[in-house]
Coordinates of C-alpha atoms and ligand atoms in Angstrom, one line a residue:
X1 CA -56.7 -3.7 58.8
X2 CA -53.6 -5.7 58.2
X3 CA -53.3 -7.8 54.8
X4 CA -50.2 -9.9 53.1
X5 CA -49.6 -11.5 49.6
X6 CA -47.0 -13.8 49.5
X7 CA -45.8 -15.5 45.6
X8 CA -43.3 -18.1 45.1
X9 CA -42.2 -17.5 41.5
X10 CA -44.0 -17.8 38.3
X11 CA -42.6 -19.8 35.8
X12 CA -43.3 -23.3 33.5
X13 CA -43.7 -24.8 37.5
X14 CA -45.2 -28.5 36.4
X15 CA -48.3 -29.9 37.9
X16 CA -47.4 -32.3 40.2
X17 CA -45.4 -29.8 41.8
X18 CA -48.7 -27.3 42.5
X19 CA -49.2 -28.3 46.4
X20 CA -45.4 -28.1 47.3
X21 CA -45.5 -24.5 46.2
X22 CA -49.2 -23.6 47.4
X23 CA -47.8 -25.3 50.8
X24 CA -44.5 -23.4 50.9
X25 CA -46.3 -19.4 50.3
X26 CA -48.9 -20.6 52.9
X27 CA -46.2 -21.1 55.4
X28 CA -44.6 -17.7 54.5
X29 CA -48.1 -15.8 54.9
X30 CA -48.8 -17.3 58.3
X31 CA -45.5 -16.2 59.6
X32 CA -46.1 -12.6 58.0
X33 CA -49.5 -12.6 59.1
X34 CA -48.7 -13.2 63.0
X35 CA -46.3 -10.8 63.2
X36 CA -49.2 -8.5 61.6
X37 CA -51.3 -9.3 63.8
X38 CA -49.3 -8.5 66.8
X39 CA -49.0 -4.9 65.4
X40 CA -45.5 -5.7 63.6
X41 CA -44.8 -3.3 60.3
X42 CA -45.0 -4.0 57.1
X43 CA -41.8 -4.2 56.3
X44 CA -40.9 -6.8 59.5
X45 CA -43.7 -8.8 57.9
X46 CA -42.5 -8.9 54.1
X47 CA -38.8 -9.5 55.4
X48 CA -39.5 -12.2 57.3
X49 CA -42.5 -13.9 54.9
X50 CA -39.6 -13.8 52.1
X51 CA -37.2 -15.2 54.8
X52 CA -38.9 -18.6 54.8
X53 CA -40.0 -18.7 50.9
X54 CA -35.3 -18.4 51.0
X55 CA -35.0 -20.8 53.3
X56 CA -37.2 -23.4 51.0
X57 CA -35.6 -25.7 48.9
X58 CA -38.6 -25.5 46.4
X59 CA -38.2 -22.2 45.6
X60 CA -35.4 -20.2 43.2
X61 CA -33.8 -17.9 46.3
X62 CA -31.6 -18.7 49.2
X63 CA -31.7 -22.4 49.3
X64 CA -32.4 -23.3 45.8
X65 CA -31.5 -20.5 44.0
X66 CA -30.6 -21.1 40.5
X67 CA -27.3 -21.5 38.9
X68 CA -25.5 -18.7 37.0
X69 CA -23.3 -20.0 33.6
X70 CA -20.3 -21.0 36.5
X71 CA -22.8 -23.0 38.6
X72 CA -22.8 -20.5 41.4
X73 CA -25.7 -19.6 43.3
X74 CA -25.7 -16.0 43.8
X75 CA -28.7 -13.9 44.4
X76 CA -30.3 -10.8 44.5
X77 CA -32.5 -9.3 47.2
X78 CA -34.9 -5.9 48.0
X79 CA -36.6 -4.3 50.2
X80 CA -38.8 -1.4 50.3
X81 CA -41.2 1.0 52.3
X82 CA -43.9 3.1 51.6
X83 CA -44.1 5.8 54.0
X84 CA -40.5 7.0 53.2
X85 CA -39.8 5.2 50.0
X86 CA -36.4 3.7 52.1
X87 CA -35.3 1.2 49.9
X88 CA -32.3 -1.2 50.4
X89 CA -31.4 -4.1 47.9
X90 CA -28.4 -6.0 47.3
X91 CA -27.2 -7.9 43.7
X92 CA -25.0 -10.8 43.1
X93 CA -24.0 -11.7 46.5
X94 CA -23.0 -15.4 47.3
X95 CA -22.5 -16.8 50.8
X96 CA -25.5 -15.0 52.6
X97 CA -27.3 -17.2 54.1
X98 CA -30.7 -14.7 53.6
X99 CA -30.2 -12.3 51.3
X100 CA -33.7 -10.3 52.4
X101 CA -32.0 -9.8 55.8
X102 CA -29.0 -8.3 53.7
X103 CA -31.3 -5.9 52.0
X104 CA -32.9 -5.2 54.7
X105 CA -30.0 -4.0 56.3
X106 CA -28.6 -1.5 53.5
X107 CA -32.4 0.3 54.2
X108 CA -31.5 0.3 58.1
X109 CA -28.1 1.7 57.3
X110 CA -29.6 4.6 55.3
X111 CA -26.6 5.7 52.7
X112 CA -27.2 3.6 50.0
X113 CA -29.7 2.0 47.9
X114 CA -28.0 -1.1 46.0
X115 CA -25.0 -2.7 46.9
X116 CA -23.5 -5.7 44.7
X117 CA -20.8 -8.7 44.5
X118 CA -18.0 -9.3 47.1
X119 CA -18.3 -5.5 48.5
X120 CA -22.1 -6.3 49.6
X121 CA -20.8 -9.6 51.4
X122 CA -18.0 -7.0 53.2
X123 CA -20.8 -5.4 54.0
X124 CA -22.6 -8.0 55.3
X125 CA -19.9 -9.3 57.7
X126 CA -19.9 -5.6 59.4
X127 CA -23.4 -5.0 59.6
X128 CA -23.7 -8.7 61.3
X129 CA -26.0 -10.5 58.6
X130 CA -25.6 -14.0 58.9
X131 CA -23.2 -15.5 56.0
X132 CA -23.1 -19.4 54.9
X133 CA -21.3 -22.1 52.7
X134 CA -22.8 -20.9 48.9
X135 CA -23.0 -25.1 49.2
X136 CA -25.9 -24.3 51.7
X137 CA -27.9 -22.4 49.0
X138 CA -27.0 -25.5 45.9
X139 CA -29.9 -28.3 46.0
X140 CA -30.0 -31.5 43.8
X141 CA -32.8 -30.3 41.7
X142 CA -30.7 -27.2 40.8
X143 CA -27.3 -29.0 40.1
X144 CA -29.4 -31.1 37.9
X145 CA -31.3 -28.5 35.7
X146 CA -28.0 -26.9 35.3
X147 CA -26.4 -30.0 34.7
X148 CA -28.9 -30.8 32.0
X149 CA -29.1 -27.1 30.4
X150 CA -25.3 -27.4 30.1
X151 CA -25.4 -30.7 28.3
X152 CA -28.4 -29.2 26.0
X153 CA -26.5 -26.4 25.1
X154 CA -23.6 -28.5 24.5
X155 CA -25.5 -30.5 22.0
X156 CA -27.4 -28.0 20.0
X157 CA -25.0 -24.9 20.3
X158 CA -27.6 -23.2 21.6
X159 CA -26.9 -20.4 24.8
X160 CA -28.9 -19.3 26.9
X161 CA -29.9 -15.5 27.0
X162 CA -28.9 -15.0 23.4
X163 CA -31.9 -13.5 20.4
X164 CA -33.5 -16.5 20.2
X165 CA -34.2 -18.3 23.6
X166 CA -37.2 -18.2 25.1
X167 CA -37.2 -16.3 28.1
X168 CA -40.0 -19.0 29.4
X169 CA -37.7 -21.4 29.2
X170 CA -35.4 -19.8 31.5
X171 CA -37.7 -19.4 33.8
X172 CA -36.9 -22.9 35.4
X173 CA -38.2 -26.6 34.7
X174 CA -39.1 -27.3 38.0
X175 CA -39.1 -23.8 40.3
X176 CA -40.9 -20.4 39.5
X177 CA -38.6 -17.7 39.2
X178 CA -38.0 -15.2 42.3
X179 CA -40.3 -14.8 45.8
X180 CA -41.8 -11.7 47.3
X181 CA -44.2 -10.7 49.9
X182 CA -45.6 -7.6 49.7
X183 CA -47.8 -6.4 52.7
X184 CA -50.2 -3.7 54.5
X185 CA -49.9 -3.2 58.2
X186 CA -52.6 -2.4 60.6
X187 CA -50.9 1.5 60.8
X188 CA -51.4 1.8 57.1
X189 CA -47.7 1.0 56.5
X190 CA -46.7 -0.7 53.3
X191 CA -43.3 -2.9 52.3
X192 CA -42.9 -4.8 49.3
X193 CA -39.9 -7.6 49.2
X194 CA -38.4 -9.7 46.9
X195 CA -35.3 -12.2 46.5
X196 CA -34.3 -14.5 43.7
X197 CA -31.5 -16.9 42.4
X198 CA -32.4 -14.9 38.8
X199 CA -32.3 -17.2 35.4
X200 CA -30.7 -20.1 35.2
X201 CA -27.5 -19.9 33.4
X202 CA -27.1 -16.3 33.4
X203 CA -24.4 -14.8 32.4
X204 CA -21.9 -14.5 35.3
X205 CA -22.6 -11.0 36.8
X206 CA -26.0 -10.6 35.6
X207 CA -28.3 -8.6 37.5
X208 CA -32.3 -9.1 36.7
X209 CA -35.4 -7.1 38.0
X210 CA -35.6 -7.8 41.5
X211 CA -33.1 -5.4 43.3
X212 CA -34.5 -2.7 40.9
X213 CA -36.7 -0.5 42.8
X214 CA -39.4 0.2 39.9
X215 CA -38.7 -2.8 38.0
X216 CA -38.6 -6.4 40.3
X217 CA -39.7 -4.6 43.4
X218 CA -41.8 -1.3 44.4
X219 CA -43.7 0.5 47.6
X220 CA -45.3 4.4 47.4
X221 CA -47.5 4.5 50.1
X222 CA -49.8 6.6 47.7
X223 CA -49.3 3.9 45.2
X224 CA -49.4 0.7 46.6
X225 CA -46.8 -2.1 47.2
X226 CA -45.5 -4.8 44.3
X227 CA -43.5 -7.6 43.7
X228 CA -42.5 -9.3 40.7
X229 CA -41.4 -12.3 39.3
X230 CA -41.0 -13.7 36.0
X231 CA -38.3 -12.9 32.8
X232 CA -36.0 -9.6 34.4
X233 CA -34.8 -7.7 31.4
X234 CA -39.1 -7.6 30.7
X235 CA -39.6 -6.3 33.8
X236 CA -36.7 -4.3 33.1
X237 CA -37.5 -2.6 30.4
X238 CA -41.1 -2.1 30.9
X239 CA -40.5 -0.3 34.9
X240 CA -42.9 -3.1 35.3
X241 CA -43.4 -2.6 39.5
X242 CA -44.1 1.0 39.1
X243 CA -46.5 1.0 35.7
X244 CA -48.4 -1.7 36.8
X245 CA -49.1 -0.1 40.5
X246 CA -50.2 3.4 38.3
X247 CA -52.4 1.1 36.0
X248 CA -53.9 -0.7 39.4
X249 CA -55.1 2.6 40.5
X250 CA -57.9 3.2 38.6
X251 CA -58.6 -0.6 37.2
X252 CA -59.7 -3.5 38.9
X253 CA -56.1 -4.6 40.5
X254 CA -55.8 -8.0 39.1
X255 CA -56.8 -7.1 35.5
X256 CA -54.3 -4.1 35.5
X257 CA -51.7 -6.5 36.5
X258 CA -52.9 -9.4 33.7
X259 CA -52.9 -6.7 31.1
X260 CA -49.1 -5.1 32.5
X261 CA -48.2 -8.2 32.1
X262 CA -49.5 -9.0 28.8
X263 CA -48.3 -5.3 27.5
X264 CA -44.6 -6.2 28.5
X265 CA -44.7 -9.7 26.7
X266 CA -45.9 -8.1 23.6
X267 CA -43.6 -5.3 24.2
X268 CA -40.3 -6.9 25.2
X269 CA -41.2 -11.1 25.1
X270 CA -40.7 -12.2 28.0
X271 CA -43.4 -13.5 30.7
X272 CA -44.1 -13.4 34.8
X273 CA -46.6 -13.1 37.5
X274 CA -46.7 -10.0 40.1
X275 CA -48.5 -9.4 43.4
X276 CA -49.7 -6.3 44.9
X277 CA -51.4 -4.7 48.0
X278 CA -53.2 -1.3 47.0
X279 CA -53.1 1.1 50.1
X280 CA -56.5 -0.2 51.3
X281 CA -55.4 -3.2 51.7
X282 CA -56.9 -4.6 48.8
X283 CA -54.6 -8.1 47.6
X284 CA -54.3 -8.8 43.9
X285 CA -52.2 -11.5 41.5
X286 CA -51.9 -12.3 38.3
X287 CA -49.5 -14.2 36.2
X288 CA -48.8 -15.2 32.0
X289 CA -46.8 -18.1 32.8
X290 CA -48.1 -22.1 33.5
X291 CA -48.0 -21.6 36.9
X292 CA -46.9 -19.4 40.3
X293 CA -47.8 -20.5 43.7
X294 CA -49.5 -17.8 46.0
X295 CA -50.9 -17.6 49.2
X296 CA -52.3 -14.3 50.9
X297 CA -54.6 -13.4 54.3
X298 CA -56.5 -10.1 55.0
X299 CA -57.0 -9.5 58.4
X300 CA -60.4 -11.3 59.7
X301 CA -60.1 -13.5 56.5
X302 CA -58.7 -17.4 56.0
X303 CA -55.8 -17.7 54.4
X304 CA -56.0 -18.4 50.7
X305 CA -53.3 -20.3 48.5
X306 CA -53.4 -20.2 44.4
X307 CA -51.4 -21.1 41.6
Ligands
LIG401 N1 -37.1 -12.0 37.9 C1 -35.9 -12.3 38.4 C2 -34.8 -12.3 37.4 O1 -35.1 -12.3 36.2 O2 -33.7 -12.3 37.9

């Protein structure tokens, strides 16, 4: 039995915005899903589900990725499987036109786990990954949030990412933070992917959660297959991906993720969301912010969307 879990960043996403993002993961998941259901693999199906959520403007990755402190758009990206625990992930790129695909490539390639910056472009170029304008990836919504954070910092004095911002804050106005997919193919094979424009105005060379296999992004086909989203250096610091799969092993899936979660914002401060697929196919989300779009199908089900 096949199954897929698709989230669209959680983050202080306003209301009116709920059936743009409920819309946007349900078009990821019924991409992943018919792939799944014409016996592709898990990974295939979290690559390409994450593909569309990039090529979204409503979401913060690829096209509408969020602006570092220069105004750039560059991303991070991962990918992982859980028979073999290949993992391939890429950090600070700029210029690729889907950075999943780029990920997904450094796991095909075999050598390393993480590339970053203008090397994992190179690296791109050779291993044929499509590259783009970084003007392709900048949307009005995003040069106006950082337009406005720069004029609000400005005026107050305040920067971002310093002791006393609130890492909900940086989550975005109008955009969750970070996609994945995570999903269960009909061979038992699990993947878990994730891709994100990070915080807006992040220091230049940050890297967050996402590409960190553990942390942002995890698949142990013993274990189960996660994605997260939310405040990095949280997820970070907590190995949130990895915990929260142990603690879902022996809990009822969603709770364990509500109370990882909770455990890392009482820990560290900041908040997220997180999906998972356990190895039997089970689907599961949870987040601590306002809002995160989701959408997820089992095989033999209707799709569902929440937020
Ligand atoms: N969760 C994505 C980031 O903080 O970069």
């Amino acid at each position: 039995m096949w199954s897929i879990i698709v989230h669209g960043g959680a983050g202080a996403i306003p209301g009116p915005l709920e059936a743009q993002h409920r819309a946007g993961c349900a078009r990821a998941v019924e991409v992943g899903a018919a792939l799944l259901a014409r016996g592709a693999s898990a990974l295939d199906a979290a690559q390409a589900a994450v593909r569309v959520l990039e090529d979204d403007p409503t979401f913060n990755a690829g096209v509408g990725a969020t602006l570092d402190a220069r105004g750039l758009p560059l991303t991070d990206a991962a990918v992982m499987r859980g028979e073999d625990l290949a993992y391939g992930a890429v950090g600070q790129v700029l210029g690729v036109r889907n950075p999943i695909d780029l990920a997904r490539a450094v796991l095909e390639d075999g050598r390393h786990c993480l590339l970053v910056g203008p090397n994992a472009v190179e690296f791109a170029r050779d291993a044929g990954v499509a590259l783009c304008d970084p003007a392709r990836h900048l949307t009005e919504a995003t040069i106006r949030a950082y337009t406005a954070r720069r004029e609000e910092e400005a005026r107050s004095g305040r920067r971002a990412a310093t002791a006393d911002w609130d890492p909900q804050e940086g989550l975005g106005v109008d955009r969750g933070n970070t996609v994945g997919a995570v999903a269960r193919d009909a061979a038992g094979g699990l993947a878990a992917a994730t891709s994100t424009g990070g915080l807006l105005m992040r220091y230049p060379g940050r890297v967050g959660d996402s590409p960190v296999a553990g942390a942002g992004t995890y698949a142990d086909a013993e274990l189960g297959a996660l994605s997260a989203t939310g405040h990095g250096e949280t997820m970070l610091r907590t190995v949130f991906a990895l915990r929260a799969l142990q603690a879902a092993q022996a809990a009822d899936p969603t709770e364990a993720l509500l109370a990882a979660l909770d455990d890392a914002r009482a820990r560290v401060g900041g908040k997220g969301g997180a999906i998972l697929v356990l190895p039997d196919g089970r689907l599961a989300h949870a987040r601590n912010t306002r809002g995160m779009g989701v959408a997820g199908q089992r095989e033999g089900e209707a799709l569902f969307t929440a937020f």
